[in-house]
Tab-separated table of C-alpha atoms and ligand atoms in Angstrom:
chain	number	residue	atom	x	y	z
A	167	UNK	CA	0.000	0.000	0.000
A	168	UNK	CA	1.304	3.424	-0.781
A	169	UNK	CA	1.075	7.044	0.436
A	170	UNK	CA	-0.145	10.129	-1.196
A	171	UNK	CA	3.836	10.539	-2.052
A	172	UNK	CA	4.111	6.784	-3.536
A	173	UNK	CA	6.051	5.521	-1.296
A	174	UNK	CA	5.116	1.919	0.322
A	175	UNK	CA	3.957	1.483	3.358
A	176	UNK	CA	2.684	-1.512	4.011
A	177	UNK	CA	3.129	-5.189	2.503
A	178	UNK	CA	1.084	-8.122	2.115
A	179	UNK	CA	2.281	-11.200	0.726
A	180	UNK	CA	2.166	-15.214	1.142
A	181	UNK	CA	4.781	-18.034	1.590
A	182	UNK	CA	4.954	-21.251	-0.164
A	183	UNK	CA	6.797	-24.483	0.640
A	184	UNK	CA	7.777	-25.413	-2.453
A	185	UNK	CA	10.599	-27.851	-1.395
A	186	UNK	CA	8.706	-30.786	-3.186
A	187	UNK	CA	8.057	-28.797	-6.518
A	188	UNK	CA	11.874	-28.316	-6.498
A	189	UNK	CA	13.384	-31.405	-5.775
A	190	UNK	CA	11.088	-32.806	-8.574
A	191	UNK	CA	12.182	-30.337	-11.026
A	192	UNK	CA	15.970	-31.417	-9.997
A	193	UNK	CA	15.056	-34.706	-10.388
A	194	UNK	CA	14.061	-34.392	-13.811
A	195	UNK	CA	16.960	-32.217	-14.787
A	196	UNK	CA	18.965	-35.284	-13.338
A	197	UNK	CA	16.987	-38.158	-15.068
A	198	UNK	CA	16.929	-35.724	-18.329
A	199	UNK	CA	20.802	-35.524	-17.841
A	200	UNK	CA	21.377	-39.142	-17.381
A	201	UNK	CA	19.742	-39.598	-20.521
A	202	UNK	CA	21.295	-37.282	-22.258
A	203	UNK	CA	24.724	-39.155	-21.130
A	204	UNK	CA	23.446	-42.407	-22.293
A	205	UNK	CA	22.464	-41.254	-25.766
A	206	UNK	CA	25.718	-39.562	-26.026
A	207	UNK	CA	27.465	-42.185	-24.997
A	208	UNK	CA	25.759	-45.047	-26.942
A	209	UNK	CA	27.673	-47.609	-28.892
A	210	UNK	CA	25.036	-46.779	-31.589
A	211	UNK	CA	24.454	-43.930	-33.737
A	212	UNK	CA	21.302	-42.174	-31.982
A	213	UNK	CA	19.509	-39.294	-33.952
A	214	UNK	CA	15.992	-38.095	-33.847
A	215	UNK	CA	13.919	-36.799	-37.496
A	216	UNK	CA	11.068	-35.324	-37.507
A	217	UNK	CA	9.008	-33.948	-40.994
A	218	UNK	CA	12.098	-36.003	-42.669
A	219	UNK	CA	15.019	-33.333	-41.059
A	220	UNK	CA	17.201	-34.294	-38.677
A	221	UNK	CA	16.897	-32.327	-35.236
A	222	UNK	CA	19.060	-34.325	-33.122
A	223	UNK	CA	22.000	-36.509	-33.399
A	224	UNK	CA	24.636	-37.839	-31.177
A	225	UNK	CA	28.379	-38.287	-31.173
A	226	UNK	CA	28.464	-41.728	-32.970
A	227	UNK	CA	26.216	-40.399	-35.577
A	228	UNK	CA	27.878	-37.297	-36.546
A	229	UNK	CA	31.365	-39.782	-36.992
A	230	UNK	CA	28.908	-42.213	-38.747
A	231	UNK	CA	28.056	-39.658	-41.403
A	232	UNK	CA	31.330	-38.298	-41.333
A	233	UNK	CA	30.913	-34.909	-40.365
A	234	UNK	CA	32.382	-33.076	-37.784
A	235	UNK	CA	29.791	-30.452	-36.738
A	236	UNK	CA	26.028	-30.940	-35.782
A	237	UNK	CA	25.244	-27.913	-37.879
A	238	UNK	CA	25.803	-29.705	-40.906
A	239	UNK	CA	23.117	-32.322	-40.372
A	240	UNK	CA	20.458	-30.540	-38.591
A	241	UNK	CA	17.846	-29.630	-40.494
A	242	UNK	CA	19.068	-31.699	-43.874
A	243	UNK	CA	16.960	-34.148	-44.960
A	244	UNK	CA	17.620	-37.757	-44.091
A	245	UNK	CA	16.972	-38.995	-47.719
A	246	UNK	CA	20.497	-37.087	-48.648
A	247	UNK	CA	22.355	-39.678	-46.188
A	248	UNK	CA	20.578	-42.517	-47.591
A	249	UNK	CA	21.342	-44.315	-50.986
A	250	UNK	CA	18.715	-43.507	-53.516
A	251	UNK	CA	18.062	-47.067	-54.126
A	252	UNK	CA	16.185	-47.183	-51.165
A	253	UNK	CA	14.814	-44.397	-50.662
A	254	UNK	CA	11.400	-45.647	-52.093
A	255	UNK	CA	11.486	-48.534	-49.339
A	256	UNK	CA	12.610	-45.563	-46.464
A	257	UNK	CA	9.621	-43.644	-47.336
A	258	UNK	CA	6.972	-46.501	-46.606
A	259	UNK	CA	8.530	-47.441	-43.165
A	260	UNK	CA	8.662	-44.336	-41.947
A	261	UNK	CA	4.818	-43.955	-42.603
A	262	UNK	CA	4.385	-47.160	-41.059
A	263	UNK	CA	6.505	-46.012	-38.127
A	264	UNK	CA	4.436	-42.685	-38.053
A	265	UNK	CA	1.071	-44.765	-37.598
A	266	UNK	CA	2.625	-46.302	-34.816
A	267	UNK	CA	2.692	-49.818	-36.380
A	268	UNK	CA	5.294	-52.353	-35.186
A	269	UNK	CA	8.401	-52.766	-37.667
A	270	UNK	CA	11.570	-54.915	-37.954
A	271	UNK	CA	14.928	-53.271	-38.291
A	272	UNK	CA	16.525	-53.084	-41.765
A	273	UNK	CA	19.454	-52.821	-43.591
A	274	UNK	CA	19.850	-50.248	-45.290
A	275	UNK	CA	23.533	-48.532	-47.386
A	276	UNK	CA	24.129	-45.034	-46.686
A	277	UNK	CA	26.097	-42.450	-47.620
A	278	UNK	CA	28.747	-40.068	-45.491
A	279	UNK	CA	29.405	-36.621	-45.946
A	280	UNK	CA	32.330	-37.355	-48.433
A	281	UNK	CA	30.238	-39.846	-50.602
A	282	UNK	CA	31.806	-42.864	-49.043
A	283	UNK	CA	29.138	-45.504	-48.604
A	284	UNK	CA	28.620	-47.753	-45.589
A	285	UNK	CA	25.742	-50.304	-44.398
A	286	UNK	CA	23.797	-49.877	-41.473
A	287	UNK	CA	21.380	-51.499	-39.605
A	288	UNK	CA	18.690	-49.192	-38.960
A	289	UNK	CA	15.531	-49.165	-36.341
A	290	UNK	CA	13.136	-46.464	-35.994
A	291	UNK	CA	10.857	-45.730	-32.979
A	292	UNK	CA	8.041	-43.232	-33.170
A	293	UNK	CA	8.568	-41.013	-29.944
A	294	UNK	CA	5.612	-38.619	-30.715
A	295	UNK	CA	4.920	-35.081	-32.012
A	296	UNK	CA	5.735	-36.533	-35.467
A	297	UNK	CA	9.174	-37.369	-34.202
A	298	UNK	CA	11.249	-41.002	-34.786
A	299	UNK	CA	13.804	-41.716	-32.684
A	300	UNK	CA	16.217	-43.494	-34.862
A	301	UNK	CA	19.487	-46.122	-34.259
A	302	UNK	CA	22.015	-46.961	-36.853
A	303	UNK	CA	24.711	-49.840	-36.258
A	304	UNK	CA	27.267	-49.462	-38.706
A	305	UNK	CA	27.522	-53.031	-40.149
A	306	UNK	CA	30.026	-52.636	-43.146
A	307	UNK	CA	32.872	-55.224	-41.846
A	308	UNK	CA	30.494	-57.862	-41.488
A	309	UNK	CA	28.821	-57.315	-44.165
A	310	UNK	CA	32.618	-57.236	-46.160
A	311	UNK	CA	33.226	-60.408	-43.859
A	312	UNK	CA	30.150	-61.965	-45.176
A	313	UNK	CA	30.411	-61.053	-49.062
A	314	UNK	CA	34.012	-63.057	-48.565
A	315	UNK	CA	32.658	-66.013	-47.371
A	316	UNK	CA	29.828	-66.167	-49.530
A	317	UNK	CA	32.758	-65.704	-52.653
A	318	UNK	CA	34.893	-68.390	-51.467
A	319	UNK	CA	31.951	-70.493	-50.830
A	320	UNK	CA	30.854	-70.184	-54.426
A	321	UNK	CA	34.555	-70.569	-55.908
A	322	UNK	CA	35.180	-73.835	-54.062
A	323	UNK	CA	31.922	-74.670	-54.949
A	324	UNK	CA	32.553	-74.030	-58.471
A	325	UNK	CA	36.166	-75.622	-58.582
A	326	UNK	CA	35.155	-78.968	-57.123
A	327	UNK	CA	32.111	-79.303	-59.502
A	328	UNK	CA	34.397	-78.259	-62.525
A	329	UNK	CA	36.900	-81.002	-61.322
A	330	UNK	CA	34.621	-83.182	-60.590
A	331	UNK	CA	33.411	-82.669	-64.195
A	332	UNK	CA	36.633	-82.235	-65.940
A	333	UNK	CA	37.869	-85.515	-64.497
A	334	UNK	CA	34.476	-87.624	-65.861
A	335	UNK	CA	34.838	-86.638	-69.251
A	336	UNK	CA	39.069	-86.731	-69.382
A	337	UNK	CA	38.652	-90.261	-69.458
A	338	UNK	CA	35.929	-91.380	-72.583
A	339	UNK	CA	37.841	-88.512	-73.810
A	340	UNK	CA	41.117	-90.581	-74.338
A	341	UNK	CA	39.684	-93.574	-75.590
A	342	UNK	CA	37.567	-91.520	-78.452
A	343	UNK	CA	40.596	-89.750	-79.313
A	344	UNK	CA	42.495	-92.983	-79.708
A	345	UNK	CA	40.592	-94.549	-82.170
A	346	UNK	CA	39.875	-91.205	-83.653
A	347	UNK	CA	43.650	-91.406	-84.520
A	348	UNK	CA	43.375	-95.556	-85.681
A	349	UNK	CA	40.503	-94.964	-87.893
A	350	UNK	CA	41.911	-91.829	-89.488
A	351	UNK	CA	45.609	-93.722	-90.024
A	352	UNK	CA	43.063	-96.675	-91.332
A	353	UNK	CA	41.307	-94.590	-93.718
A	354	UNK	CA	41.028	-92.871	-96.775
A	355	UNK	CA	40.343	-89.488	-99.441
A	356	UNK	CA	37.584	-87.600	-98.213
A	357	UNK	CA	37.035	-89.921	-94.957
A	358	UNK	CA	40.559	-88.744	-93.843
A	359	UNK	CA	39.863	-85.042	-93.726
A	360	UNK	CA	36.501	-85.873	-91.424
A	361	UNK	CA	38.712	-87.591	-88.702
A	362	UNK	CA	40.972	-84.775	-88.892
A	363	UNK	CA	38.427	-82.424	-87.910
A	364	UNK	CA	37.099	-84.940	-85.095
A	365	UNK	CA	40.919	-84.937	-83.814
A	366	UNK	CA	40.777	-81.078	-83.499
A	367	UNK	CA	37.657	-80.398	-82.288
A	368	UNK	CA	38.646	-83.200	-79.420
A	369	UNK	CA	41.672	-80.904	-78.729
A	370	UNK	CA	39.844	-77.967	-77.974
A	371	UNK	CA	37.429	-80.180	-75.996
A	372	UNK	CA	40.761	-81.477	-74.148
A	373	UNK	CA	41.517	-78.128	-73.770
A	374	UNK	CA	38.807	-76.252	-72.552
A	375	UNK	CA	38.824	-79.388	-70.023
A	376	UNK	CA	42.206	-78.191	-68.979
A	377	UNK	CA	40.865	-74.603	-68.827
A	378	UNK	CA	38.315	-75.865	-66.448
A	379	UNK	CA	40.910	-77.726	-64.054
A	380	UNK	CA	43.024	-74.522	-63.546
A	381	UNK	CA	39.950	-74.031	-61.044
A	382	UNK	CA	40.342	-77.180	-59.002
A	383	UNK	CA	42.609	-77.569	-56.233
A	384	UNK	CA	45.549	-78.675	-56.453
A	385	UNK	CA	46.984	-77.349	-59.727
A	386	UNK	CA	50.332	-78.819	-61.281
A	387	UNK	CA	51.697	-75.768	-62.370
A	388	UNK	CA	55.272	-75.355	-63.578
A	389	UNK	CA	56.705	-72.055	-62.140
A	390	UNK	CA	59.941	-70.363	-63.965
A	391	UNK	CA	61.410	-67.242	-64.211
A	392	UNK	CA	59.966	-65.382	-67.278
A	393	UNK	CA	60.351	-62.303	-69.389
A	394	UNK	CA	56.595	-61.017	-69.021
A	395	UNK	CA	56.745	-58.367	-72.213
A	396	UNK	CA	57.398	-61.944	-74.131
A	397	UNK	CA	54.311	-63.707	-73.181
A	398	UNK	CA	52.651	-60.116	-73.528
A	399	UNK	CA	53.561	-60.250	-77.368
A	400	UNK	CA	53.155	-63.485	-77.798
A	401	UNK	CA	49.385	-63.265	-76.737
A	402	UNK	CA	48.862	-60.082	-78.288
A	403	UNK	CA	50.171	-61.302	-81.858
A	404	UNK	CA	47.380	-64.535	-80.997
A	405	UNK	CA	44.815	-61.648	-80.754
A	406	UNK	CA	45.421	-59.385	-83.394
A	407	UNK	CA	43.488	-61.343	-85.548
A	408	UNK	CA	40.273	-61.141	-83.760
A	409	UNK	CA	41.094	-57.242	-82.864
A	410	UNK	CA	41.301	-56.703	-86.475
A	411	UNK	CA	38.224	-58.073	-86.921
A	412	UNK	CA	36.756	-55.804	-84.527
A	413	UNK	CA	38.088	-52.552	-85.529
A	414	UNK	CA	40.463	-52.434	-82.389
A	415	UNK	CA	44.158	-51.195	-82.502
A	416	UNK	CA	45.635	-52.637	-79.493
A	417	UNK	CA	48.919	-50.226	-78.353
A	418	UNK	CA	51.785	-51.184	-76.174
A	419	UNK	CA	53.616	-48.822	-73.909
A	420	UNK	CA	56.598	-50.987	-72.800
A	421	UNK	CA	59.120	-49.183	-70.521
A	422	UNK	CA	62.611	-49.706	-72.832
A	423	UNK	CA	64.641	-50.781	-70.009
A	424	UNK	CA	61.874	-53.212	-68.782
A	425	UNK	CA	63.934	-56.389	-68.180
A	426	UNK	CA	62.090	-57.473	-65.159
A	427	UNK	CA	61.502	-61.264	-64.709
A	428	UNK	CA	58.831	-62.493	-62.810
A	429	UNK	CA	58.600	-66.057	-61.001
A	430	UNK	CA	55.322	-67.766	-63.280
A	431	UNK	CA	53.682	-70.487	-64.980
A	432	UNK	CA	54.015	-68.896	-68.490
A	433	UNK	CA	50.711	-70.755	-69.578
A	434	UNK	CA	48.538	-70.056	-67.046
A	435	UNK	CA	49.457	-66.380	-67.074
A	436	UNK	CA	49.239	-66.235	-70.874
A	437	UNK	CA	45.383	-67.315	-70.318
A	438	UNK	CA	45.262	-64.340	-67.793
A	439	UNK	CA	46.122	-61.708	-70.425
A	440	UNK	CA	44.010	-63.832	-72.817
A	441	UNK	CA	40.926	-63.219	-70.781
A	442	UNK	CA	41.282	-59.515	-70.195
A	443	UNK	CA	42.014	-58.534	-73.192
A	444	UNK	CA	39.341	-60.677	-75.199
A	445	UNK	CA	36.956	-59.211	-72.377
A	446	UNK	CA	38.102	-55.480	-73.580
A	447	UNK	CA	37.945	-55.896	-77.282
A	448	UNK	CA	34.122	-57.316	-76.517
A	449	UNK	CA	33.221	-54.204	-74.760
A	450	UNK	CA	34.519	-51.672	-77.730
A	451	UNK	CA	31.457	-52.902	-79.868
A	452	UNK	CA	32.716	-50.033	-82.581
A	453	UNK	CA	36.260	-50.392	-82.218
A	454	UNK	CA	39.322	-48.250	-80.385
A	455	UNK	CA	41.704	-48.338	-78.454
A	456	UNK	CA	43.500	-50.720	-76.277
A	457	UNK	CA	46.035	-49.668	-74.458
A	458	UNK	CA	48.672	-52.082	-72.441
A	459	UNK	CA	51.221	-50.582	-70.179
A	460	UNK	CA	54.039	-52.348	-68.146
A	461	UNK	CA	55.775	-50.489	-65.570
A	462	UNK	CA	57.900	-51.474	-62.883
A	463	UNK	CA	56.999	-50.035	-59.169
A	464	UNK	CA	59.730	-51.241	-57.156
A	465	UNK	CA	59.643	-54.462	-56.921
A	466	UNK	CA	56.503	-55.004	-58.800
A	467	UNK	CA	55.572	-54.916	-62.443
A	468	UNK	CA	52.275	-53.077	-62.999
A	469	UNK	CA	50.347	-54.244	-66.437
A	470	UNK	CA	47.341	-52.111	-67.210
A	471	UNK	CA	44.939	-52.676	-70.360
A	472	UNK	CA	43.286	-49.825	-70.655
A	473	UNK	CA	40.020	-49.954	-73.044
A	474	UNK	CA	37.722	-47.372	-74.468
A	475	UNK	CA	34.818	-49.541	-74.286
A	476	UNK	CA	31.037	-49.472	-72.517
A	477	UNK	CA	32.625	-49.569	-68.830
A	478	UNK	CA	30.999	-51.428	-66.135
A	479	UNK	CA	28.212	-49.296	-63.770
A	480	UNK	CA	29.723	-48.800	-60.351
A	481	UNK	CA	27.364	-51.172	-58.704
A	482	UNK	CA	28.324	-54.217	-60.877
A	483	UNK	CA	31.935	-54.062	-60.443
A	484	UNK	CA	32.281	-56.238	-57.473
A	485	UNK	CA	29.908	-58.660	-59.197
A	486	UNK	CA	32.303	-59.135	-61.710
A	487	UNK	CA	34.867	-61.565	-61.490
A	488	UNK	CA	31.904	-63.715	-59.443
A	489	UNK	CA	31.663	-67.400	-60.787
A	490	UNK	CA	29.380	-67.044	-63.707
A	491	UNK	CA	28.226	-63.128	-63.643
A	492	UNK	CA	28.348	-62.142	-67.389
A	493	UNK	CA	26.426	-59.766	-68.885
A	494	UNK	CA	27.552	-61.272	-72.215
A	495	UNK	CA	24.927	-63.635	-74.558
A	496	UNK	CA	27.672	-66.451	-74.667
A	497	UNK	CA	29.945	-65.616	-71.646
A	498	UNK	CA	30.437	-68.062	-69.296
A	499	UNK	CA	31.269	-65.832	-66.294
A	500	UNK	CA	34.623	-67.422	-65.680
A	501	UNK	CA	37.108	-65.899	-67.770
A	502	UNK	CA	38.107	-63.321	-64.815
A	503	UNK	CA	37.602	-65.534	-61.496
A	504	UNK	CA	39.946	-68.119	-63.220
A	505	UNK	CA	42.659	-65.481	-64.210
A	506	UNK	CA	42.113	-63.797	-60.615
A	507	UNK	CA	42.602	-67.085	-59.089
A	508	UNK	CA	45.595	-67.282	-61.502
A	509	UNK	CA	47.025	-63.892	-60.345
A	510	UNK	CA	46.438	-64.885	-56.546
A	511	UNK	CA	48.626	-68.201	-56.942
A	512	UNK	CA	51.555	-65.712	-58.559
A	513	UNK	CA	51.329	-64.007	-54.790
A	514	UNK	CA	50.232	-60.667	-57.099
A	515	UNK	CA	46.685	-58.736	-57.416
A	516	UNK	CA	44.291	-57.417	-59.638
A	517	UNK	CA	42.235	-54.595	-59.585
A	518	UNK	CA	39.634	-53.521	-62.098
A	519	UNK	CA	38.515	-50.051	-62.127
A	520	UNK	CA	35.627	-48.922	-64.848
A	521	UNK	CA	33.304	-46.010	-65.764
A	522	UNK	CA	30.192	-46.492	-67.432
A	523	UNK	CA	30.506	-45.234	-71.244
A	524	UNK	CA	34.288	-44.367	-70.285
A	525	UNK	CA	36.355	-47.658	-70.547
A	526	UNK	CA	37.453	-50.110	-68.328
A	527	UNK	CA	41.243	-50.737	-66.438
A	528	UNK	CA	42.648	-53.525	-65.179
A	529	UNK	CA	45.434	-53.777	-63.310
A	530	UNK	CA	47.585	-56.666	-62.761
A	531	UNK	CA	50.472	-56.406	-60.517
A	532	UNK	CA	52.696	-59.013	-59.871
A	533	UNK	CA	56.395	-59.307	-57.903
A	534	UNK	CA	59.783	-58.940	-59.274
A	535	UNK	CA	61.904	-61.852	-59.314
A	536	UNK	CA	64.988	-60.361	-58.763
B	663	ADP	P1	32.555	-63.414	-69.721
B	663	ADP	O1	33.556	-62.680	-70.566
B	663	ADP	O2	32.359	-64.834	-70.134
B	663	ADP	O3	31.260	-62.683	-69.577
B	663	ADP	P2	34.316	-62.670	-67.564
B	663	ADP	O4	34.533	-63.234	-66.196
B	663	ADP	O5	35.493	-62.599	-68.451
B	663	ADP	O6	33.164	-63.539	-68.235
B	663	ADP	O7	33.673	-61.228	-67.411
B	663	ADP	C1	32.517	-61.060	-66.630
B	663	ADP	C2	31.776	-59.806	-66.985
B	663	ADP	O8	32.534	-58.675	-66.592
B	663	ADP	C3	31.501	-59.600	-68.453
B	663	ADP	O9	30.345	-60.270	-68.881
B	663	ADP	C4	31.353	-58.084	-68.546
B	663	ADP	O10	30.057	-57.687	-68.175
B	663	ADP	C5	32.293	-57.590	-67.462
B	663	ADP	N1	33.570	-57.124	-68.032
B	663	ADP	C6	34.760	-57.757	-67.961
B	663	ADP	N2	35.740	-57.048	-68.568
B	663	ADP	C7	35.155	-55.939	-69.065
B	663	ADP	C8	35.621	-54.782	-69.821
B	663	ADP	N3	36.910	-54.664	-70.196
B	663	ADP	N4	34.717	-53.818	-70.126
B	663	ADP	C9	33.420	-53.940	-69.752
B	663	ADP	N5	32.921	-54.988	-69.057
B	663	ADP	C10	33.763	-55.979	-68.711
B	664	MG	MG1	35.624	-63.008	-70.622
């Protein structure tokens, strides 16, 4: 109450105990804290979307997507982290998550900040106000650990059943060629020219058969120290025919003082350079250029063929060289899993790097002997 002046007087007021109000209020700060620390400190990537933006995200998240700020991922649409191919599939989840219905996680491959892509397993929770809580377990190594298995599976796989075959038909292969060779010594004129062709065509069945074996385990092979621009020539003067054919010049780049030997079965490397460069005159279906390189790194000699043909899309490349992937009418799918199974018994590597409607390069490296 105040005076004429405005100057107080006298004071009325109340007291509250509100002890009870505050230690609840602390005790949500504290709960809200501890889970706050174990979001933050999750083993999983922990981020929360809402109208498709991100508006939370913790620690393991922001390292997940390889960014280093949270400003760069709140507020960005979640569909720029994820790979287009499923965003089709994201978008009907989510609504099912949104209408509260129960869902199983998923795997799903996203993208980082740098365009490196990873796999992660992915559940979503809807926590209200249009809001998902979502968790992301990063599960590219065993998915890398898997793909592995599942490849060696398949190759043994595919080497015991083309052993298995190889070895059934060896032997009524003999015995036809045999008397092939009596009745064509025993005959005459026109009759002798028709077991001629029977003995050749039984070659090339012998030696596909042989072809077929370099997949089996164990392999006789006969390991010596060879000049590899020799075998290089040698197959690429076997080729030139069928490059000719095709409209394609093939051009070596040799270093001049490239005397480096390497420790190899000459045959079974020969059939390696066969395969690769067959496979790159088949993709220039209107001719070019083939280039093949051999450099020495060190102590290892680097052979590139570089084509100018169709390329391979990004997403097929680690298909091929799979037992039987071929995109090809009459491929068999084998020509590159042999010669990589080739290269691996030389203790060297290959690597195959492609653009689509920009060529193809692979990239055989093997050791020096010195
Ligand atoms: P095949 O030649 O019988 O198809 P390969 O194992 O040799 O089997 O090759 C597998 C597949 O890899 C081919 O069908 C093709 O799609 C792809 N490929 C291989 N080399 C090249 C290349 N140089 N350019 C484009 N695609 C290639
Ligand atoms: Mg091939």
């Amino acid at each position: 109450m105040f005076d004429q002046t405005g100057s107080p007087v006298r004071m009325i007021g109340t007291a509250q105990d509100i002890t009870e109000r505050k230690l609840l209020e602390m005790e949500i700060q504290m709960r809200e804290e501890r889970y706050r620390r174990l979001v933050e400190n999750s083993l999983e990537a922990i981020a929360i979307i809402q109208d498709r933006k991100f508006i939370f995200i913790n620690g393991v998240g922001l390292e997940m997507f390889g960014v280093s700020d949270m400003d760069e991922i709140i507020g960005q649409d979640y569909l720029d982290f994820l790979a287009p191919s499923h965003h089709e599939e994201s978008k009907i989840r989510l609504a099912a998550i949104l209408s509260e219905q129960p869902i199983d996680p998923v795997e799903f491959q996203w993208r980082k900040k740098n365009g490196e892509v990873f796999h992660a397993e992915l559940l979503g929770t809807y926590i209200g106000d249009n809001a998902i809580k979502i968790s992301l377990r990063d599960i590219t190594e065993r998915k890398k650990t898997d793909e592995l298995l599942l490849r060696s599976e398949k190759l043994n796989a595919v080497g015991q059943l083309a052993a298995g075959v190889a070895h059934e038909i060896r032997n009524p292969l003999t015995s036809l060629k045999g008397f092939t060779q009596m009745l064509h010594a025993m005959s005459k004129g026109k009759e002798k020219r028709y077991f001629e062709i029977m003995n050749a065509e039984l070659d090339r069945i012998k030696m596909i058969l042989s072809e077929m074996l370099v997949l089996a385990k164990p392999q006789s092979t006969h390991f010596r120290k060879s000049h590899i621009k020799l075998i290089l020539h040698e197959v690429i003067t076997l080729l030139s025919a069928l490059a000719n054919m095709r409209s394609v010049d093939i051009q070596t780049a040799f270093d001049d003082n490239e005397v480096a030997m390497v420790l190899c079965d000459e045959n079974q490397l020969k059939q390696v350079f066969i395969n690769i460069i067959k496979n790159a005159i088949e993709a220039m279906h209107s001719g070019g250029i083939l280039r093949v390189h051999v450099k020495t790194q060190g102590n290892q000699l680097c052979i590139e063929f570089i084509d100018q043909g169709e390329g391979i899309p990004e997403d097929r490349i680690p298909k091929v060289g799979e037992p039987f992937y071929t995109t090809k009418e009459k491929g068999t799918g084998l020509g590159l899993m042999v010669s990589r199974k080739i290269i691996t018994a030389h203790h060297g590597d290959m690597e195959i790097s492609s653009k689509k409607g920009h060529g193809t390069t692979v990239r055989v490296i093997l050791p020096v002997e010195s």
